[in-house]
Short mmCIF file of C-alpha atoms in Angstrom, two decimals:
data_model
loop_
_atom_site.label_atom_id
_atom_site.label_comp_id
_atom_site.label_asym_id
_atom_site.label_seq_id
_atom_site.Cartn_x
_atom_site.Cartn_y
_atom_site.Cartn_z
CA UNK A 1 -0.51 -14.61 33.89
CA UNK A 2 -3.77 -16.25 32.76
CA UNK A 3 -4.00 -16.92 29.07
CA UNK A 4 -6.80 -15.21 27.20
CA UNK A 5 -9.58 -16.97 25.28
CA UNK A 6 -10.69 -15.46 21.97
CA UNK A 7 -14.21 -16.67 21.30
CA UNK A 8 -15.63 -16.90 17.78
CA UNK A 9 -19.10 -18.19 16.96
CA UNK A 10 -17.93 -20.11 13.87
CA UNK A 11 -14.88 -21.23 11.91
CA UNK A 12 -15.97 -18.92 9.10
CA UNK A 13 -15.56 -15.89 11.35
CA UNK A 14 -12.23 -17.02 12.83
CA UNK A 15 -10.72 -17.68 9.40
CA UNK A 16 -12.30 -14.74 7.57
CA UNK A 17 -9.72 -12.36 6.17
CA UNK A 18 -9.72 -8.92 7.75
CA UNK A 19 -7.61 -6.77 5.42
CA UNK A 20 -5.69 -9.85 4.32
CA UNK A 21 -5.03 -11.31 7.77
CA UNK A 22 -7.32 -13.99 9.32
CA UNK A 23 -9.57 -12.57 12.03
CA UNK A 24 -8.20 -14.95 14.67
CA UNK A 25 -4.66 -13.73 14.01
CA UNK A 26 -5.62 -10.05 14.08
CA UNK A 27 -7.55 -10.52 17.33
CA UNK A 28 -4.62 -12.32 18.97
CA UNK A 29 -2.22 -9.63 17.76
CA UNK A 30 -4.49 -6.89 19.11
CA UNK A 31 -4.50 -8.56 22.52
CA UNK A 32 -0.72 -9.00 22.55
CA UNK A 33 -0.34 -5.30 21.79
CA UNK A 34 -2.59 -4.32 24.69
CA UNK A 35 -1.12 -3.52 28.10
CA UNK A 36 -3.14 -6.19 29.92
CA UNK A 37 -2.04 -9.12 27.77
CA UNK A 38 1.30 -7.89 26.46
CA UNK A 39 3.26 -10.42 28.53
CA UNK A 40 1.09 -13.41 27.63
CA UNK A 41 2.93 -16.21 25.83
CA UNK A 42 -0.18 -18.29 25.05
CA UNK A 43 -3.73 -17.76 23.84
CA UNK A 44 -6.74 -19.94 23.12
CA UNK A 45 -8.90 -19.59 20.03
CA UNK A 46 -12.27 -21.08 20.93
CA UNK A 47 -14.87 -22.02 18.31
CA UNK A 48 -17.91 -24.30 18.69
CA UNK A 49 -16.84 -27.66 17.29
CA UNK A 50 -13.15 -26.58 17.61
CA UNK A 51 -11.28 -24.24 15.36
CA UNK A 52 -10.08 -25.58 12.02
CA UNK A 53 -7.33 -23.12 11.18
CA UNK A 54 -6.59 -22.62 7.50
CA UNK A 55 -2.98 -23.00 6.30
CA UNK A 56 -2.90 -19.22 5.75
CA UNK A 57 -4.02 -18.57 9.33
CA UNK A 58 -1.29 -20.86 10.66
CA UNK A 59 1.39 -19.19 8.55
CA UNK A 60 0.23 -15.71 9.62
CA UNK A 61 0.33 -16.73 13.28
CA UNK A 62 3.90 -17.93 12.76
CA UNK A 63 4.85 -14.68 11.04
CA UNK A 64 3.16 -12.15 13.31
CA UNK A 65 3.17 -13.97 16.66
CA UNK A 66 6.16 -16.32 16.54
CA UNK A 67 6.63 -16.35 20.32
CA UNK A 68 2.98 -16.89 21.29
CA UNK A 69 1.60 -20.41 21.62
CA UNK A 70 -1.90 -20.78 20.21
CA UNK A 71 -4.20 -23.44 21.66
CA UNK A 72 -7.63 -24.48 20.38
CA UNK A 73 -10.72 -24.72 22.55
CA UNK A 74 -14.41 -25.55 22.26
CA UNK A 75 -16.82 -23.60 24.49
CA UNK A 76 -19.41 -26.40 24.25
CA UNK A 77 -17.00 -29.03 25.56
CA UNK A 78 -16.50 -27.14 28.78
CA UNK A 79 -12.72 -27.40 28.70
CA UNK A 80 -11.86 -23.69 28.76
CA UNK A 81 -9.58 -22.82 31.70
CA UNK A 82 -11.59 -21.40 34.60
CA UNK A 83 -9.10 -18.61 35.29
CA UNK A 84 -8.82 -17.41 31.69
CA UNK A 85 -10.70 -14.26 30.60
CA UNK A 86 -13.01 -15.04 27.68
CA UNK A 87 -13.37 -12.26 25.13
CA UNK A 88 -15.72 -11.74 22.21
CA UNK A 89 -13.04 -11.81 19.48
CA UNK A 90 -14.90 -9.54 17.04
CA UNK A 91 -15.32 -6.91 19.74
CA UNK A 92 -11.56 -7.08 20.29
CA UNK A 93 -11.04 -6.34 16.59
CA UNK A 94 -13.50 -3.46 16.83
CA UNK A 95 -11.43 -1.88 19.60
CA UNK A 96 -14.01 -2.27 22.39
CA UNK A 97 -13.29 -5.70 23.96
CA UNK A 98 -16.24 -7.42 25.60
CA UNK A 99 -15.21 -9.81 28.40
CA UNK A 100 -17.58 -12.68 29.19
CA UNK A 101 -17.22 -13.06 32.93
CA UNK A 102 -18.47 -16.60 33.49
CA UNK A 103 -19.66 -19.81 31.81
CA UNK A 104 -23.26 -18.62 31.77
CA UNK A 105 -22.27 -15.42 29.99
CA UNK A 106 -20.40 -17.49 27.41
CA UNK A 107 -23.42 -19.70 26.76
CA UNK A 108 -25.71 -16.67 26.51
CA UNK A 109 -23.30 -15.01 24.07
CA UNK A 110 -23.22 -18.11 21.89
CA UNK A 111 -27.00 -18.22 21.84
CA UNK A 112 -27.13 -14.62 20.61
CA UNK A 113 -24.78 -15.18 17.64
CA UNK A 114 -27.47 -16.29 15.22
CA UNK A 115 -27.22 -13.42 12.74
CA UNK A 116 -24.21 -14.25 10.59
CA UNK A 117 -24.67 -11.12 8.48
CA UNK A 118 -24.25 -8.85 11.50
CA UNK A 119 -20.92 -10.44 12.42
CA UNK A 120 -19.68 -10.31 8.84
CA UNK A 121 -20.68 -6.64 8.64
CA UNK A 122 -18.57 -5.93 11.74
CA UNK A 123 -15.57 -7.74 10.28
CA UNK A 124 -15.98 -5.87 6.99
CA UNK A 125 -16.13 -2.56 8.85
CA UNK A 126 -12.89 -3.37 10.68
CA UNK A 127 -11.26 -4.36 7.38
CA UNK A 128 -12.37 -1.13 5.69
CA UNK A 129 -11.05 0.92 8.59
CA UNK A 130 -7.63 -0.75 8.38
CA UNK A 131 -7.33 -0.12 4.63
CA UNK A 132 -8.60 3.45 5.00
CA UNK A 133 -5.81 4.15 7.50
CA UNK A 134 -3.11 3.12 5.00
CA UNK A 135 -2.88 6.52 3.33
CA UNK A 136 0.26 8.60 3.79
CA UNK A 137 0.52 12.16 5.17
CA UNK A 138 2.63 13.01 2.12
CA UNK A 139 -0.19 12.21 -0.33
CA UNK A 140 -0.76 15.04 -2.79
CA UNK A 141 -4.06 16.59 -3.80
CA UNK A 142 -4.66 14.22 -6.73
CA UNK A 143 -3.70 11.23 -4.65
CA UNK A 144 -6.02 12.15 -1.77
CA UNK A 145 -9.05 13.01 -3.89
CA UNK A 146 -8.73 10.59 -6.82
CA UNK A 147 -5.99 7.99 -6.57
CA UNK A 148 -6.44 6.79 -3.00
CA UNK A 149 -10.17 6.07 -3.21
CA UNK A 150 -9.54 3.95 -6.31
CA UNK A 151 -6.40 2.23 -5.00
CA UNK A 152 -8.10 1.44 -1.68
CA UNK A 153 -11.01 -0.15 -3.53
CA UNK A 154 -8.50 -2.31 -5.44
CA UNK A 155 -6.69 -3.15 -2.20
CA UNK A 156 -9.96 -4.16 -0.55
CA UNK A 157 -10.62 -6.64 -3.36
CA UNK A 158 -7.09 -8.06 -3.41
CA UNK A 159 -6.98 -8.45 0.37
CA UNK A 160 -9.88 -10.89 0.19
CA UNK A 161 -7.54 -13.48 -1.32
CA UNK A 162 -5.38 -15.57 1.05
CA UNK A 163 -1.67 -15.19 0.36
CA UNK A 164 -1.86 -11.74 -1.20
CA UNK A 165 1.32 -9.71 -0.58
CA UNK A 166 2.65 -6.32 -1.73
CA UNK A 167 4.72 -7.99 -4.45
CA UNK A 168 1.51 -9.04 -6.21
CA UNK A 169 0.37 -5.41 -6.34
CA UNK A 170 3.78 -4.33 -7.62
CA UNK A 171 3.39 -6.95 -10.34
CA UNK A 172 -0.03 -5.52 -11.22
CA UNK A 173 1.49 -2.04 -11.58
CA UNK A 174 4.26 -3.49 -13.77
CA UNK A 175 1.69 -5.29 -15.93
CA UNK A 176 -0.18 -2.00 -16.39
CA UNK A 177 3.09 -0.39 -17.44
CA UNK A 178 3.62 -3.15 -20.02
CA UNK A 179 0.14 -2.50 -21.46
CA UNK A 180 1.03 1.18 -21.59
CA UNK A 181 4.19 0.38 -23.55
CA UNK A 182 2.31 -1.83 -26.01
CA UNK A 183 -0.23 0.92 -26.68
CA UNK A 184 2.47 3.54 -27.23
CA UNK A 185 4.49 1.29 -29.51
CA UNK A 186 1.73 -0.11 -31.70
CA UNK A 187 -1.35 2.06 -31.22
CA UNK A 188 -0.59 5.18 -33.21
CA UNK A 189 -2.55 8.31 -32.25
CA UNK A 190 -5.15 6.36 -30.29
CA UNK A 191 -2.39 4.38 -28.62
CA UNK A 192 -0.81 7.63 -27.45
CA UNK A 193 -3.98 8.56 -25.59
CA UNK A 194 -4.45 5.04 -24.25
CA UNK A 195 -0.82 4.94 -23.12
CA UNK A 196 -1.18 8.24 -21.25
CA UNK A 197 -4.31 6.98 -19.50
CA UNK A 198 -2.56 3.73 -18.58
CA UNK A 199 0.38 5.77 -17.25
CA UNK A 200 -2.02 7.45 -14.87
CA UNK A 201 -3.60 4.06 -14.06
CA UNK A 202 -0.14 2.74 -13.14
CA UNK A 203 0.25 5.72 -10.80
CA UNK A 204 -3.05 4.82 -9.12
CA UNK A 205 -2.14 1.13 -8.81
CA UNK A 206 1.27 2.13 -7.46
CA UNK A 207 -0.46 2.99 -4.20
CA UNK A 208 -1.86 -0.51 -3.80
CA UNK A 209 1.38 -2.27 -2.85
CA UNK A 210 2.03 0.23 -0.05
CA UNK A 211 -1.54 -0.09 1.21
CA UNK A 212 -1.31 -3.88 1.29
CA UNK A 213 2.09 -3.70 2.98
CA UNK A 214 0.80 -1.41 5.73
CA UNK A 215 -2.49 -3.27 6.14
CA UNK A 216 -0.80 -6.66 6.50
CA UNK A 217 2.30 -5.41 8.34
CA UNK A 218 4.65 -6.43 5.52
CA UNK A 219 6.50 -3.14 4.91
CA UNK A 220 10.15 -3.76 4.06
CA UNK A 221 13.18 -1.96 2.68
CA UNK A 222 13.28 -4.38 -0.25
CA UNK A 223 9.65 -3.64 -1.11
CA UNK A 224 10.25 0.11 -0.98
CA UNK A 225 13.30 -0.25 -3.22
CA UNK A 226 11.43 -2.43 -5.72
CA UNK A 227 8.56 0.05 -5.79
CA UNK A 228 10.96 2.94 -6.47
CA UNK A 229 12.68 1.07 -9.29
CA UNK A 230 9.34 0.09 -10.86
CA UNK A 231 8.16 3.71 -10.72
CA UNK A 232 11.35 4.98 -12.32
CA UNK A 233 11.22 2.46 -15.15
CA UNK A 234 7.55 3.23 -15.79
CA UNK A 235 8.21 6.98 -15.91
CA UNK A 236 11.13 6.64 -18.30
CA UNK A 237 9.27 4.12 -20.48
CA UNK A 238 6.28 6.44 -20.83
CA UNK A 239 8.31 9.48 -21.78
CA UNK A 240 10.59 7.66 -24.22
CA UNK A 241 7.84 5.65 -25.91
CA UNK A 242 5.45 8.61 -26.07
CA UNK A 243 8.16 10.62 -27.81
CA UNK A 244 8.80 7.72 -30.18
CA UNK A 245 5.07 7.43 -30.88
CA UNK A 246 4.90 11.11 -31.78
CA UNK A 247 7.97 10.83 -34.00
CA UNK A 248 6.36 7.96 -35.92
CA UNK A 249 3.26 10.13 -36.37
CA UNK A 250 5.41 12.84 -37.93
CA UNK A 251 5.30 15.21 -34.94
CA UNK A 252 9.06 15.68 -34.88
CA UNK A 253 8.99 18.90 -32.81
CA UNK A 254 6.99 17.29 -30.03
CA UNK A 255 9.22 14.22 -30.10
CA UNK A 256 12.30 16.43 -29.81
CA UNK A 257 10.91 18.16 -26.72
CA UNK A 258 10.25 14.79 -25.16
CA UNK A 259 13.70 13.42 -26.03
CA UNK A 260 15.52 16.43 -24.57
CA UNK A 261 13.40 16.38 -21.42
CA UNK A 262 13.99 12.65 -21.09
CA UNK A 263 17.76 13.08 -21.40
CA UNK A 264 17.77 15.78 -18.72
CA UNK A 265 15.60 13.61 -16.47
CA UNK A 266 17.91 10.62 -16.91
CA UNK A 267 20.91 12.74 -15.91
CA UNK A 268 19.16 13.97 -12.76
CA UNK A 269 17.87 10.54 -11.73
CA UNK A 270 21.30 9.01 -12.27
CA UNK A 271 22.88 11.67 -10.05
CA UNK A 272 20.27 11.11 -7.34
CA UNK A 273 20.58 7.34 -7.51
CA UNK A 274 24.37 7.42 -7.28
CA UNK A 275 24.21 9.78 -4.31
CA UNK A 276 21.68 7.48 -2.59
CA UNK A 277 23.95 4.46 -3.09
CA UNK A 278 27.05 6.32 -1.91
CA UNK A 279 25.30 7.36 1.31
CA UNK A 280 24.51 3.71 2.11
CA UNK A 281 20.87 4.32 3.04
CA UNK A 282 17.65 3.11 1.39
CA UNK A 283 17.70 3.50 -2.40
CA UNK A 284 15.63 6.57 -3.25
CA UNK A 285 15.35 9.46 -5.68
CA UNK A 286 13.95 11.78 -3.00
CA UNK A 287 17.04 13.78 -2.05
CA UNK A 288 15.59 17.02 -3.44
CA UNK A 289 12.20 16.44 -1.82
CA UNK A 290 13.82 15.61 1.52
CA UNK A 291 15.96 18.74 1.31
CA UNK A 292 12.88 20.88 0.69
CA UNK A 293 11.00 19.13 3.50
CA UNK A 294 13.81 20.05 5.88
CA UNK A 295 13.31 23.73 4.96
CA UNK A 296 9.59 24.04 4.34
CA UNK A 297 8.05 27.13 2.79
CA UNK A 298 5.03 27.90 0.66
CA UNK A 299 7.12 27.83 -2.49
CA UNK A 300 8.85 24.53 -1.74
CA UNK A 301 5.56 22.97 -0.65
CA UNK A 302 3.92 24.06 -3.91
CA UNK A 303 6.84 22.71 -5.97
CA UNK A 304 6.73 19.39 -4.14
CA UNK A 305 3.00 19.15 -4.72
CA UNK A 306 3.04 19.75 -8.48
CA UNK A 307 6.06 17.50 -9.08
CA UNK A 308 4.70 14.47 -7.22
CA UNK A 309 3.94 11.47 -9.41
CA UNK A 310 0.18 11.51 -8.79
CA UNK A 311 -0.03 15.08 -10.14
CA UNK A 312 2.16 14.83 -13.22
CA UNK A 313 0.71 11.44 -14.25
CA UNK A 314 -2.79 12.94 -14.12
CA UNK A 315 -1.67 16.04 -16.06
CA UNK A 316 -0.08 13.92 -18.79
CA UNK A 317 -3.24 11.81 -19.06
CA UNK A 318 -5.54 14.83 -19.39
CA UNK A 319 -3.38 16.88 -21.77
CA UNK A 320 -2.60 13.95 -24.07
CA UNK A 321 -6.26 12.95 -24.17
CA UNK A 322 -7.19 16.54 -25.15
CA UNK A 323 -4.60 16.66 -27.92
CA UNK A 324 -2.03 18.92 -26.25
CA UNK A 325 0.86 16.45 -26.26
CA UNK A 326 3.33 18.84 -27.90
CA UNK A 327 2.59 21.68 -25.48
CA UNK A 328 2.82 19.29 -22.53
CA UNK A 329 6.19 17.95 -23.65
CA UNK A 330 7.49 21.52 -24.14
CA UNK A 331 6.44 22.35 -20.57
CA UNK A 332 7.94 19.06 -19.43
CA UNK A 333 11.30 19.86 -21.07
CA UNK A 334 11.47 23.29 -19.43
CA UNK A 335 10.39 21.96 -16.05
CA UNK A 336 12.94 19.16 -16.10
CA UNK A 337 15.66 21.66 -17.00
CA UNK A 338 14.81 23.70 -13.88
CA UNK A 339 14.52 20.50 -11.83
CA UNK A 340 17.96 19.30 -12.97
CA UNK A 341 19.59 22.56 -11.93
CA UNK A 342 17.87 22.25 -8.56
CA UNK A 343 19.08 18.65 -8.19
CA UNK A 344 22.68 19.61 -8.90
CA UNK A 345 22.54 22.52 -6.46
CA UNK A 346 21.04 20.37 -3.69
CA UNK A 347 23.56 17.57 -4.25
CA UNK A 348 26.46 20.02 -4.11
CA UNK A 349 25.07 21.57 -0.91
CA UNK A 350 24.59 18.20 0.80
CA UNK A 351 28.05 17.07 -0.27
CA UNK A 352 29.55 20.24 1.14
CA UNK A 353 27.70 19.73 4.45
CA UNK A 354 28.95 16.14 4.68
CA UNK A 355 32.51 17.28 4.05
#
């Protein structure tokens, strides 16, 4: 079939990152995913003066469209194939493709593309829409109302840099966890509050790697596993170091609550991790959550909501900042005890079903 021509008014527009992926690559991918051009094995990116693809654009074409040959054209040189449909590339990205039916229409279109700001605004709107769609149906109340707006804003900034990948966001979350640990170890009473706030910040930033992965089509089993491990280490580090901080301050009772709760949590997570490995699927600690999701009810939905990371990280941040660390750790110890019993029951039930 005839190859399509994606027409940009400038190199800046063709190479501009739209949620981390160059606009030319996203437009070509959108066409390949459409019914009309799904079988096309070649496309032309046309830019006045010829397209100068950045190294990042070339690498993204190779990653996302390995089987599609990309040619370069110049609408002013008059060498575009006569039988190829010419499309306004930015309109393709916007979801309402505009086809320029003849050479005169192409020349008229080029003459109308004088307002750079209008084109950039369209590309920014497409980028924002892509990032906005990266939320997950399983997001809890805190995540939807507080965490996601912040994490999306961070993702929007990071996705403006060529070469950004989910691993960079995971590294940012890990760096936040390290700052949290430093505050808890060396900050005394003020460090306890700062550490709790950074624990919540790590929970917010934890959403960034998934958003970048979904926005740039880089989701992977390895990334999900790394994210799970990072979350688990951060959770355990906060609880253990917060308890140690309180012990050093002389709040032995509070530290004891935290230590017992931490021990119970470690037992449960170890059991879940070993079961996940033995089943041979993706490494996860979500066996209990998945079991409840399979048998939904108001009670199980409420339990899942209040035990999600976004909720308990926010609760720890607020209660520690208000000076209720001991009460929070007492509640934590009791809650983990109930959770551990639930974990053991669920694991025994699933083992019995498998047998």
